[in-house]
XYZ file of C-alpha atoms in Angstrom:
763
model
C 0.001 0.090 0.052
C 1.465 3.382 -0.985
C 1.744 6.058 1.692
C 0.757 9.571 1.362
C 3.561 12.208 1.528
C 1.553 14.557 3.736
C 1.228 11.960 6.364
C 3.356 12.610 9.640
C 6.017 9.921 9.486
C 5.890 9.665 13.031
C 2.122 8.385 12.983
C 2.665 5.969 10.217
C 2.402 2.222 11.143
C 2.972 -0.841 9.288
C -0.266 -1.771 7.561
C 0.677 -5.461 7.162
C 0.987 -5.991 10.949
C -2.328 -7.215 12.346
C -3.809 -5.225 15.179
C -5.011 -8.433 16.880
C -2.191 -10.397 18.078
C -2.001 -14.020 16.821
C -0.619 -15.564 19.796
C -2.130 -18.458 21.700
C -2.703 -16.215 24.595
C -4.939 -13.775 22.397
C -7.420 -16.395 21.692
C -9.639 -15.191 24.524
C -10.800 -11.358 24.306
C -10.206 -11.275 28.264
C -6.883 -12.310 27.860
C -6.034 -9.539 25.436
C -7.431 -7.271 28.133
C -5.053 -5.457 30.515
C -5.191 -6.690 34.065
C -6.514 -3.331 35.730
C -8.990 -0.721 34.811
C -6.359 1.934 34.250
C -4.462 -0.286 31.891
C -7.546 -1.169 30.039
C -8.197 2.478 29.414
C -4.724 2.893 27.994
C -4.993 -0.464 25.925
C -8.126 0.823 24.318
C -6.662 4.365 23.763
C -3.656 2.731 22.114
C -5.894 0.462 19.922
C -7.886 3.517 18.752
C -4.674 5.436 17.829
C -3.429 2.487 15.855
C -6.714 2.145 14.016
C -6.766 5.823 13.090
C -3.067 5.715 12.086
C -4.101 2.538 9.799
C -7.087 4.512 8.257
C -4.909 7.631 7.665
C -2.404 5.534 5.655
C -5.233 3.612 3.866
C -7.156 6.699 3.095
C -4.150 8.414 1.557
C -3.058 5.390 -0.545
C -6.413 5.022 -1.805
C -6.539 8.528 -2.932
C -3.320 7.724 -4.947
C -4.066 4.335 -6.419
C -7.553 3.193 -7.230
C -6.629 0.168 -9.081
C -8.371 -3.177 -8.517
C -5.133 -4.848 -7.231
C -4.558 -2.088 -4.663
C -8.320 -2.299 -3.639
C -7.802 -6.060 -3.352
C -4.767 -5.659 -1.179
C -6.636 -3.053 1.069
C -9.511 -5.634 1.562
C -7.024 -8.182 2.721
C -5.323 -5.615 5.202
C -8.802 -4.746 6.546
C -8.643 -7.980 8.264
C -6.268 -6.144 10.810
C -9.327 -4.349 12.151
C -12.034 -5.727 14.439
C -15.577 -4.533 15.026
C -14.499 -3.245 18.465
C -11.931 -0.914 16.536
C -14.744 0.580 14.446
C -16.735 1.056 17.417
C -13.852 2.977 19.270
C -13.357 5.123 16.315
C -17.083 6.004 16.240
C -16.874 7.147 19.745
C -13.961 9.417 18.896
C -14.797 12.667 17.098
C -11.744 12.674 14.992
C -11.962 8.949 14.408
C -15.542 9.251 13.245
C -14.788 12.063 10.609
C -11.837 9.979 9.219
C -13.968 6.820 9.274
C -16.879 8.450 7.113
C -14.277 10.065 4.709
C -12.669 6.576 4.229
C -16.098 4.941 3.579
C -17.162 7.528 1.160
C -13.951 7.097 -0.799
C -14.070 3.398 -0.557
C -17.783 3.490 -2.200
C -16.489 5.610 -5.160
C -13.448 3.500 -5.816
C -15.474 0.075 -5.624
C -18.282 1.560 -7.711
C -16.097 2.507 -10.348
C -14.663 -1.052 -10.404
C -18.246 -2.556 -10.481
C -19.334 -0.213 -13.457
C -16.109 -1.444 -15.430
C -17.418 -5.088 -14.922
C -14.967 -6.299 -12.359
C -15.891 -8.793 -9.681
C -15.302 -8.159 -6.023
C -14.596 -11.500 -4.481
C -14.851 -13.062 -1.269
C -12.227 -10.522 0.457
C -14.609 -7.560 -0.089
C -16.980 -9.206 2.545
C -14.654 -7.612 5.213
C -16.696 -4.375 4.343
C -19.054 -5.848 6.836
C -16.899 -4.111 9.468
C -18.473 -0.743 8.760
C -22.038 -1.778 9.112
C -22.312 -2.163 12.632
C -22.981 1.521 13.384
C -24.263 4.109 10.792
C -21.986 7.031 10.357
C -23.737 10.480 10.345
C -23.591 11.880 6.672
C -23.281 8.489 5.147
C -26.682 7.894 3.406
C -27.951 5.150 1.347
C -26.074 5.175 -1.918
C -28.824 3.898 -4.346
C -26.354 3.668 -7.435
C -25.509 0.089 -5.967
C -29.285 -1.087 -6.523
C -28.494 -1.962 -10.133
C -26.031 -4.490 -8.944
C -28.169 -5.814 -6.093
C -31.059 -6.224 -8.447
C -29.026 -8.023 -11.108
C -27.627 -10.456 -8.672
C -30.884 -11.078 -6.906
C -32.567 -12.085 -10.048
C -29.677 -14.244 -11.260
C -29.366 -16.057 -7.874
C -30.362 -19.953 -7.966
C -31.947 -20.017 -11.191
C -31.792 -23.468 -13.104
C -29.282 -22.226 -15.777
C -26.711 -21.198 -13.346
C -24.211 -23.399 -11.784
C -23.196 -22.793 -7.956
C -19.871 -21.366 -9.086
C -22.152 -18.624 -10.797
C -24.245 -18.484 -7.696
C -21.264 -17.750 -5.503
C -20.178 -14.869 -7.516
C -23.800 -13.544 -7.474
C -23.956 -14.010 -3.711
C -20.568 -11.904 -3.418
C -22.008 -9.271 -5.565
C -25.353 -9.106 -3.841
C -23.945 -8.809 -0.386
C -21.118 -6.258 -1.232
C -23.759 -4.289 -3.072
C -25.930 -4.310 0.093
C -23.034 -3.115 2.369
C -21.943 -0.325 0.139
C -25.477 0.861 -0.370
C -26.601 0.762 3.178
C -23.518 0.936 5.184
C -25.574 -0.469 8.206
C -27.929 -3.253 9.114
C -25.146 -5.482 10.061
C -27.113 -8.390 11.563
C -29.480 -8.410 8.579
C -26.962 -8.562 5.837
C -24.811 -11.164 7.744
C -27.963 -13.334 8.137
C -28.719 -12.882 4.401
C -25.192 -14.072 3.705
C -25.417 -17.048 5.941
C -28.759 -17.993 4.424
C -27.398 -17.786 0.797
C -24.151 -19.449 1.365
C -25.761 -22.301 3.253
C -27.448 -23.469 -0.175
C -24.318 -23.599 -2.185
C -22.250 -26.942 -2.832
C -19.710 -26.880 0.076
C -17.293 -29.154 -2.141
C -16.468 -26.241 -4.512
C -13.050 -24.614 -4.446
C -14.650 -21.133 -4.272
C -16.975 -22.378 -1.458
C -13.647 -23.270 0.509
C -12.649 -19.626 0.018
C -15.875 -18.425 1.804
C -15.470 -21.045 4.513
C -12.280 -19.929 5.210
C -13.267 -16.155 5.256
C -16.088 -17.199 7.706
C -13.917 -19.364 10.155
C -11.087 -16.726 9.827
C -13.062 -13.592 10.246
C -16.440 -13.994 11.588
C -15.196 -13.471 15.397
C -13.466 -10.284 14.256
C -16.312 -8.994 12.223
C -18.452 -9.397 15.469
C -20.835 -12.107 14.132
C -22.316 -13.579 17.309
C -23.803 -16.956 17.815
C -27.472 -15.642 18.059
C -27.023 -14.050 14.703
C -25.875 -17.203 13.146
C -28.540 -19.369 14.861
C -31.239 -17.065 13.887
C -30.335 -17.212 10.173
C -29.957 -21.077 10.363
C -33.360 -21.165 12.063
C -34.985 -19.816 9.044
C -33.522 -22.237 6.689
C -34.301 -25.228 8.999
C -38.004 -24.288 9.211
C -39.719 -27.456 7.780
C -41.577 -25.764 5.031
C -38.663 -23.839 3.778
C -36.282 -26.613 4.131
C -38.304 -29.153 2.031
C -39.041 -26.761 -0.545
C -35.331 -26.860 -1.566
C -34.139 -29.627 -3.855
C -32.259 -32.513 -1.913
C -28.682 -31.295 -2.679
C -29.500 -27.784 -1.057
C -30.926 -29.410 1.866
C -27.867 -31.411 2.338
C -25.874 -28.184 1.940
C -27.598 -26.290 4.827
C -26.588 -29.224 6.872
C -23.056 -29.357 5.566
C -22.295 -25.787 6.069
C -23.253 -25.979 9.695
C -21.070 -28.958 10.225
C -17.994 -28.152 8.090
C -17.801 -24.560 8.300
C -19.963 -22.495 10.996
C -19.208 -25.329 13.587
C -15.543 -24.463 13.022
C -15.654 -20.721 13.893
C -13.549 -20.298 17.155
C -16.375 -18.792 19.010
C -19.077 -20.998 17.830
C -17.055 -24.160 18.238
C -18.985 -26.609 20.589
C -21.052 -23.816 21.847
C -23.835 -24.888 24.084
C -26.287 -22.794 22.115
C -26.184 -25.023 19.245
C -28.772 -27.089 21.165
C -31.119 -24.468 20.406
C -31.496 -26.023 17.005
C -32.327 -29.548 18.375
C -36.139 -29.493 17.971
C -35.893 -28.135 14.550
C -33.350 -30.821 13.440
C -35.624 -33.544 15.071
C -38.659 -32.416 13.403
C -36.678 -32.441 9.933
C -35.512 -36.000 10.841
C -39.110 -37.165 11.644
C -40.319 -35.678 8.461
C -37.670 -37.679 6.517
C -38.758 -40.849 7.923
C -42.402 -39.909 7.213
C -41.507 -39.265 3.522
C -40.196 -42.734 3.569
C -38.745 -44.511 0.586
C -35.143 -44.953 -0.326
C -34.663 -41.087 -0.413
C -36.232 -40.584 2.753
C -34.287 -43.108 4.723
C -31.091 -42.117 3.108
C -31.563 -38.373 4.180
C -32.702 -39.557 7.616
C -29.516 -41.671 7.975
C -27.292 -38.685 7.196
C -29.473 -36.496 9.605
C -29.086 -38.762 12.354
C -25.264 -38.790 12.059
C -25.463 -34.899 11.593
C -27.499 -34.778 15.038
C -25.313 -37.205 16.700
C -22.002 -34.982 15.906
C -23.721 -31.609 16.846
C -25.343 -32.693 19.930
C -22.978 -35.302 21.154
C -19.998 -32.921 21.306
C -22.276 -30.661 23.455
C -23.706 -33.131 25.792
C -22.471 -33.311 29.373
C -24.562 -35.870 31.006
C -26.178 -39.268 30.756
C -29.731 -37.709 30.929
C -28.846 -35.824 27.813
C -27.696 -39.059 26.138
C -30.768 -40.802 27.206
C -33.030 -38.296 25.683
C -31.138 -38.407 22.464
C -31.687 -42.245 22.455
C -35.384 -42.096 23.128
C -36.043 -39.100 20.491
C -33.603 -40.179 17.939
C -31.944 -43.642 18.090
C -35.029 -45.805 19.025
C -37.153 -43.964 16.681
C -34.599 -44.530 13.943
C -34.063 -48.287 14.378
C -37.748 -48.627 14.245
C -37.904 -47.096 10.872
C -34.579 -48.974 9.595
C -35.852 -52.328 10.609
C -39.289 -51.800 8.735
C -37.509 -50.497 5.787
C -35.051 -53.615 5.750
C -38.036 -55.887 5.846
C -39.791 -54.084 3.212
C -36.671 -54.275 0.861
C -35.991 -57.887 1.905
C -32.689 -57.276 3.347
C -33.367 -57.997 7.062
C -31.612 -60.789 8.594
C -28.295 -62.489 8.565
C -26.526 -64.563 6.170
C -27.686 -68.090 5.427
C -24.380 -69.200 3.664
C -21.788 -71.740 5.012
C -20.193 -70.882 8.312
C -16.309 -70.435 8.296
C -14.036 -72.651 10.189
C -13.686 -70.099 13.049
C -16.308 -68.017 14.477
C -15.999 -64.554 12.979
C -16.234 -61.330 15.038
C -16.857 -58.035 13.200
C -16.240 -54.636 14.906
C -17.789 -51.718 13.233
C -15.902 -48.492 13.242
C -16.826 -44.926 12.469
C -13.165 -43.892 11.589
C -9.694 -45.086 12.420
C -7.739 -42.382 14.109
C -5.324 -42.347 17.215
C -8.120 -41.417 19.862
C -8.785 -42.964 23.111
C -11.300 -45.597 21.912
C -8.807 -46.773 19.481
C -6.110 -47.185 22.177
C -8.379 -49.010 24.454
C -9.750 -51.399 21.498
C -6.282 -52.016 20.179
C -5.115 -52.947 23.490
C -7.829 -55.256 24.004
C -7.613 -56.913 20.765
C -3.698 -57.299 21.291
C -4.480 -58.977 24.647
C -7.084 -61.370 22.916
C -4.812 -62.237 20.009
C -1.999 -63.278 22.548
C -4.280 -65.929 24.107
C -4.116 -69.225 22.295
C -7.689 -70.353 23.491
C -9.095 -67.350 21.878
C -7.364 -67.468 18.493
C -8.075 -71.103 18.244
C -11.702 -70.448 18.023
C -12.227 -66.741 16.911
C -10.889 -64.311 14.372
C -11.851 -60.592 14.293
C -12.385 -58.257 11.330
C -12.742 -54.485 11.312
C -15.620 -52.921 9.136
C -14.809 -49.205 8.395
C -17.715 -46.778 8.080
C -15.172 -44.135 6.891
C -17.250 -41.152 8.166
C -15.030 -38.699 6.458
C -17.368 -35.909 7.719
C -15.581 -36.508 11.135
C -12.157 -37.053 9.610
C -10.343 -39.375 7.172
C -9.033 -42.555 8.374
C -5.264 -42.366 9.441
C -3.370 -44.897 7.306
C -0.826 -45.686 10.293
C -3.789 -46.784 12.387
C -5.121 -49.005 9.601
C -1.896 -50.682 9.249
C -1.655 -51.172 12.961
C -4.600 -53.292 12.906
C -3.221 -55.151 9.767
C 0.058 -55.851 11.375
C -1.733 -57.277 14.335
C -3.333 -59.621 12.022
C -6.771 -58.066 11.936
C -8.030 -57.218 8.437
C -9.677 -53.915 7.795
C -12.521 -54.198 5.404
C -13.310 -51.023 3.306
C -16.355 -51.221 1.051
C -17.426 -47.792 1.212
C -14.531 -45.528 -0.193
C -16.043 -45.819 -3.688
C -18.958 -43.457 -2.380
C -16.620 -40.724 -1.611
C -16.505 -39.347 -5.078
C -19.411 -37.284 -3.726
C -17.441 -35.722 -1.046
C -19.629 -34.388 1.763
C -22.676 -35.451 -0.259
C -22.045 -39.109 -0.052
C -24.997 -41.628 0.523
C -24.917 -43.007 4.112
C -27.592 -45.536 2.974
C -25.296 -46.979 0.168
C -22.407 -47.246 2.830
C -24.782 -49.059 5.064
C -25.882 -51.561 2.398
C -22.553 -52.112 1.255
C -21.150 -52.945 4.827
C -24.215 -55.053 5.512
C -23.385 -57.098 2.443
C -19.918 -57.544 3.416
C -20.876 -58.776 6.820
C -23.172 -61.364 5.490
C -20.733 -62.374 2.866
C -17.909 -62.724 5.391
C -20.192 -64.884 7.604
C -19.935 -62.595 10.672
C -21.534 -64.246 13.685
C -20.750 -61.638 16.181
C -20.956 -57.916 15.371
C -19.647 -55.485 17.994
C -20.562 -51.753 17.592
C -18.600 -49.152 19.740
C -21.030 -46.409 18.077
C -24.023 -45.353 19.806
C -26.298 -43.251 17.450
C -24.918 -43.025 14.008
C -27.272 -43.664 11.086
C -25.170 -46.113 9.328
C -24.251 -48.296 12.599
C -27.876 -48.091 13.731
C -29.144 -49.350 10.363
C -26.762 -52.352 10.276
C -27.980 -53.201 13.740
C -31.605 -52.613 13.051
C -31.594 -54.847 10.028
C -30.002 -57.726 12.082
C -26.725 -58.120 10.303
C -25.199 -60.891 12.871
C -26.665 -63.527 15.094
C -25.298 -61.692 18.036
C -25.102 -57.885 18.278
C -23.081 -56.358 20.982
C -22.929 -52.808 22.003
C -19.467 -51.733 23.435
C -19.693 -48.560 25.566
C -16.784 -46.045 25.966
C -18.817 -43.867 28.337
C -22.492 -43.678 26.809
C -24.339 -46.003 29.141
C -27.710 -45.219 28.271
C -27.882 -46.138 24.603
C -30.391 -48.810 24.463
C -32.078 -50.196 21.429
C -33.967 -53.464 20.793
C -31.572 -54.818 18.096
C -28.634 -54.934 20.600
C -28.582 -58.296 22.375
C -25.903 -57.380 24.879
C -23.567 -54.715 26.181
C -19.919 -54.529 27.362
C -17.537 -52.011 28.586
C -13.907 -51.721 30.034
C -15.390 -48.951 32.346
C -16.181 -51.737 35.107
C -14.108 -51.387 38.315
C -12.905 -55.005 37.287
C -16.281 -56.447 37.862
C -17.474 -59.179 35.553
C -21.171 -57.686 35.613
C -21.682 -53.896 36.288
C -24.754 -51.853 36.424
C -24.460 -48.417 34.809
C -27.403 -46.074 34.809
C -29.768 -49.037 35.423
C -28.506 -51.089 32.488
C -26.417 -54.259 32.888
C -23.009 -54.346 31.040
C -20.481 -57.291 30.878
C -17.239 -55.735 32.342
C -14.127 -56.290 30.188
C -11.190 -54.834 31.883
C -8.383 -53.763 29.659
C -4.675 -53.797 30.109
C -3.477 -50.813 28.223
C -0.317 -51.218 25.955
C 2.618 -49.518 27.213
C 3.469 -47.875 24.066
C -0.063 -45.977 24.226
C 0.287 -44.831 27.807
C 4.008 -44.226 28.460
C 6.055 -44.481 25.052
C 9.738 -43.943 25.397
C 11.059 -40.536 24.777
C 13.692 -39.887 22.061
C 16.113 -36.996 22.185
C 13.776 -35.163 19.791
C 10.833 -35.578 22.341
C 13.033 -34.514 25.140
C 14.246 -31.331 23.409
C 10.404 -30.432 22.580
C 9.539 -30.940 26.270
C 12.399 -28.735 27.484
C 11.627 -26.026 24.762
C 7.956 -25.885 25.733
C 8.522 -25.574 29.364
C 11.105 -22.911 28.646
C 8.316 -20.869 27.186
C 6.592 -20.645 30.731
C 8.178 -18.404 33.617
C 10.973 -20.040 35.203
C 10.072 -21.767 38.484
C 6.366 -22.272 37.443
C 4.561 -25.122 38.741
C 2.404 -26.290 35.887
C -1.203 -27.548 36.722
C -3.510 -28.603 33.888
C -5.477 -31.393 32.297
C -5.693 -32.943 28.760
C -9.020 -33.455 27.074
C -12.236 -31.969 25.660
C -12.591 -28.459 27.196
C -16.348 -28.764 27.355
C -15.578 -30.752 30.716
C -13.836 -27.958 32.104
C -17.059 -25.685 31.798
C -17.733 -26.196 35.502
C -17.974 -23.120 37.923
C -17.581 -25.479 40.884
C -14.383 -26.903 39.436
C -12.846 -23.507 38.698
C -13.653 -22.050 42.025
C -11.361 -24.763 43.624
C -8.759 -24.158 40.881
C -8.815 -20.447 41.467
C -8.461 -20.824 45.356
C -5.420 -23.238 44.637
C -3.654 -20.986 42.103
C -4.219 -17.947 44.289
C -2.380 -19.562 47.137
C 0.585 -20.323 44.945
C 1.031 -17.378 42.461
C 3.988 -19.250 40.697
C 1.431 -21.828 39.306
C -0.080 -21.816 35.849
C -2.718 -23.767 34.298
C -2.550 -25.482 30.722
C -6.028 -26.344 29.309
C -5.143 -28.658 26.711
C -7.514 -29.917 24.221
C -10.083 -28.781 21.732
C -13.136 -26.740 22.478
C -14.654 -23.301 22.889
C -12.120 -21.398 24.763
C -14.281 -18.217 25.129
C -16.990 -20.271 27.143
C -14.306 -21.667 29.464
C -12.880 -18.140 29.881
C -16.231 -16.966 30.683
C -16.661 -19.782 33.328
C -13.528 -18.727 34.967
C -14.544 -15.123 35.060
C -17.901 -15.884 36.771
C -15.639 -17.040 39.906
C -14.640 -13.456 40.433
C -16.434 -10.212 41.584
C -13.846 -7.942 39.934
C -13.332 -8.005 36.260
C -9.721 -6.859 36.765
C -9.190 -9.939 38.961
C -10.550 -12.171 36.476
C -8.480 -10.731 33.592
C -5.154 -11.031 35.796
C -6.066 -14.603 36.523
C -6.803 -15.430 32.960
C -3.190 -14.547 32.166
C -1.949 -17.552 33.998
C -4.398 -20.041 31.953
C -3.040 -20.947 28.813
C -5.355 -22.691 26.144
C -3.151 -24.983 23.894
C -5.720 -26.489 21.577
C -5.052 -29.942 20.424
C -1.668 -31.272 21.494
C 0.441 -34.504 21.553
C -0.468 -36.199 24.960
C 2.765 -38.020 24.674
C 4.840 -34.715 25.107
C 2.431 -32.674 27.254
C 1.890 -35.676 29.682
C 5.455 -34.949 30.872
C 5.019 -31.138 30.895
C 2.067 -30.883 33.477
C 3.322 -31.254 36.916
C -0.161 -31.800 38.594
C -3.231 -32.908 36.812
C -6.292 -31.248 38.514
C -9.013 -33.518 36.985
C -12.232 -31.892 36.192
C -15.552 -32.472 37.996
C -18.407 -33.263 37.730
C -17.351 -34.485 34.328
C -13.980 -36.215 34.713
C -11.435 -36.607 31.809
C -11.415 -40.368 31.512
C -8.796 -42.070 29.411
C -6.567 -39.012 28.978
C -6.138 -38.720 32.714
C -5.372 -42.445 33.097
C -2.778 -42.106 30.276
C -1.077 -39.109 32.065
C -0.934 -41.213 35.360
C 0.666 -44.001 33.708
C 3.573 -41.666 32.666
C 4.104 -41.213 36.467
C 2.073 -38.022 36.689
C 0.280 -37.085 39.775
C -3.530 -36.329 39.440
C -5.801 -34.787 42.206
C -9.176 -36.344 41.351
C -12.836 -35.939 42.812
C -14.253 -39.325 43.836
C -17.733 -40.013 42.513
C -18.276 -42.506 45.328
C -18.018 -42.237 49.190
C -14.637 -43.233 50.752
C -16.203 -46.200 52.579
C -17.503 -47.616 49.119
C -14.291 -47.135 47.516
C -12.420 -49.054 50.206
C -14.844 -52.060 49.856
C -14.248 -51.902 46.116
C -10.604 -52.232 46.596
C -11.060 -55.142 49.018
C -13.399 -56.789 46.563
C -10.957 -56.373 43.542
C -7.885 -57.689 45.620
C -9.849 -60.909 46.356
C -10.125 -61.464 42.649
C -6.434 -60.657 42.205
C -5.443 -63.085 45.015
C -7.002 -65.746 42.760
C -4.814 -64.983 39.868
C -1.544 -67.399 39.877
C 1.750 -65.886 40.129
C 4.004 -66.254 37.001
C 5.630 -69.096 38.791
C 2.524 -70.802 39.280
C 2.314 -70.230 42.972
C -0.650 -68.832 44.864
C -0.798 -65.452 46.298
C -0.807 -65.298 50.013
C -2.856 -63.353 52.332
C -0.039 -61.442 53.420
C 0.581 -60.144 49.769
C -2.924 -59.181 49.636
C -2.735 -57.222 52.756
C 0.478 -55.576 51.430
C -1.150 -54.726 48.114
C -4.143 -53.152 50.015
C -1.847 -50.954 51.996
C 0.033 -49.921 48.894
C -3.060 -49.025 46.834
C -4.609 -47.045 49.558
C -1.313 -45.099 50.326
C -1.099 -44.249 46.541
C -4.587 -43.222 45.757
C -5.937 -41.572 48.983
C -3.578 -38.468 49.032
C -4.807 -37.707 45.587
C -8.429 -38.548 45.938
C -10.909 -35.935 47.278
C -14.449 -36.692 48.538
C -15.430 -32.989 48.781
C -14.592 -29.624 47.154
C -12.958 -28.763 50.312
C -10.870 -31.862 50.420
C -9.994 -31.250 46.702
C -8.467 -27.877 47.441
C -6.617 -29.214 50.722
C -5.080 -32.333 48.896
C -4.063 -30.227 45.806
C -2.505 -27.487 48.100
C -0.594 -30.211 50.083
C 0.798 -31.680 46.940
C 1.514 -28.157 45.541
C 3.541 -27.479 48.774
C 5.738 -30.547 48.054
C 6.540 -29.175 44.516
C 7.273 -25.816 45.529
C 9.336 -26.871 48.544
C 11.351 -29.319 46.281
C 10.450 -32.323 48.338
C 11.622 -34.857 45.749
C 11.722 -37.776 48.147
C 8.109 -37.511 48.854
C 7.103 -37.028 45.211
C 9.249 -39.967 44.173
C 7.826 -42.396 46.727
C 4.394 -41.212 45.905
C 4.999 -41.815 42.175
C 6.690 -45.155 42.825
C 3.788 -46.309 44.861
C 1.310 -45.346 42.171
C 3.379 -47.371 39.493
C 3.338 -50.409 41.822
C -0.313 -50.126 42.497
C -0.981 -49.945 38.599
C 1.244 -53.089 38.051
C -1.350 -54.969 40.379
C -4.290 -53.479 38.441
C -2.771 -54.436 35.084
C -2.152 -57.826 36.202
C -5.870 -58.177 36.973
C -7.173 -56.479 33.846
C -4.887 -58.579 31.450
C -5.852 -61.937 33.155
C -9.478 -61.048 33.802
C -10.120 -59.065 30.431
C -9.629 -61.944 28.152
C -11.857 -64.236 30.358
C -14.549 -61.705 30.582
C -14.638 -60.991 26.910
C -14.992 -64.707 26.094
C -17.807 -64.946 28.649
C -19.606 -62.008 27.116
C -19.526 -63.197 23.688
C -20.743 -66.762 24.342
C -23.954 -65.617 25.912
C -27.011 -66.046 24.042
């Protein structure tokens, strides 16, 4: 951008330097703020001055160069501004005059380009910045009506492709911005409604998606504006008036674009759309036929993803099962019977009993680590391998993520084939048919003579269809935490979350308990030189002498005021402590939750400076960075915490059961452990059992709280040992923890194989 010669050089700023910092600490607006009211005023004044300097330079350069290349560059640089900058300028008399002059000149330059037949492009949507507050003296410019009318008449007519529709959307929205220079919410709502109808697979759609994900927050588009726009498109009469591809697009843009906007991501307000989604699903089932079932199957997957990532409780999952899963499986069963595809294969059985496992996708997440460890234990047992063989059937839900080929190969190297009969349907991208996938997998299950089908899925349309159409003689639901998924096409249920019990009741439902000894390479992989250097480098980024508290997992589990009240009290007692919130989720919601623990805004802002949101991380690295894991409650982190502890980490945890009940549970487990022969064939003695009980109690109870008060007390006690450098105590506590885990691993390995074989032999 050229700079005007009459601008004071002392006031010039680099126009390619964003006004909004791009550091991890700046992801929360609270963290960008100063830590006391006086600093806040200074911070605002400085930002306003920078914005004015930016506009001075931009205005002068626009006077000198009105070419499209220069305007395109300016639109890109406008992304350095935020809606709050514009608000501050409007509150400043000089800033307001400068802003009005700049807008007037922009109008002239862009109008000239449009009259010459030039196209604006996605970047010109940055002009939305100037529509929040109307400038005095900036009236409607009716010259842009001709472009608005032309674009409006050309939108979504049969002779135009979606590439052309995208160009007309750009012209229509930019024309409205430049004509009115106000009505921000109305224009944004129109844009959301229009863009939602376009094929999301197109390259130009990707440009729009990148603009939305990258700039909606700085533009000031809030969640209510988004949801209000979507509610109009999700109205049953409006939705079904569109052709099927556009109906699918409305869902695709929610899932693959709007969901990924940082301050919309995993926001609880998405659940406001639940009833609308449900009504659409029910209407799809009512429409019936192949098309109705196909649409419903995708809609069920869509709802599972959007709702499931927001659910916190078993009660929410129970409602989803009642409203969605049970309704769906009833329709799927009727459809399968009507189409003559209900039931299992009648072909000749194979030499061994074949077990099929139905997987949504193959990636290195916690369910994979549990499943792979279980299968490794099973395949090391001759009694099992003599009778059974296992195959994985991939649903390949690319809408969630593509399969990791390393994970696919890990199964194959274990001797387990991964059956893929659905990739051929991916030529349609995000418009692939879930019904075609389900039918292809069902056919493969029948062809392969699968006798036992295990589904760790709890609500996908594809998996529910396969179960509802009866694809194996025995169909088992494997739970990784949803204990209320209950549909009639499931014959039995199992889970590794079982306290080493062969039978366990969760939420009123009976499960076969299948404990799993985790592979060491998942929980505590060896650290090479590069990993150690990475750990040291990350730790060096924090103040020297810091005690690093934190957790790893979905951020939604940290959305608990009760939890943060404890953490705040702990950290205020030890100012050298910081907190690492590791994992994906909506950071702004967690920041709001933390802020609610304070009565003074300045205190909240100061505290937030000590909370670091890392986003997705490598748990193998960060598991060695966090000094003390403060487990969340009432929702705990689960496998990620267990993985951390297996590395020798120390974790404060809130117990869900009373102390007396926990002690009795330890004694019961040790009775079973005592029955496991030692490796030399000898039997364990009563003395060994008593020593094991003492060891487990001494390793667990200093880290286990039974109330919020005790949670704080035990965390503070542990912190004191860190701060005082009491390495002997910490080493002894970690050593006891490792020995206690070894006892548990011995039991899980021995009992897990027996329990699994017990579960699959039940009729």
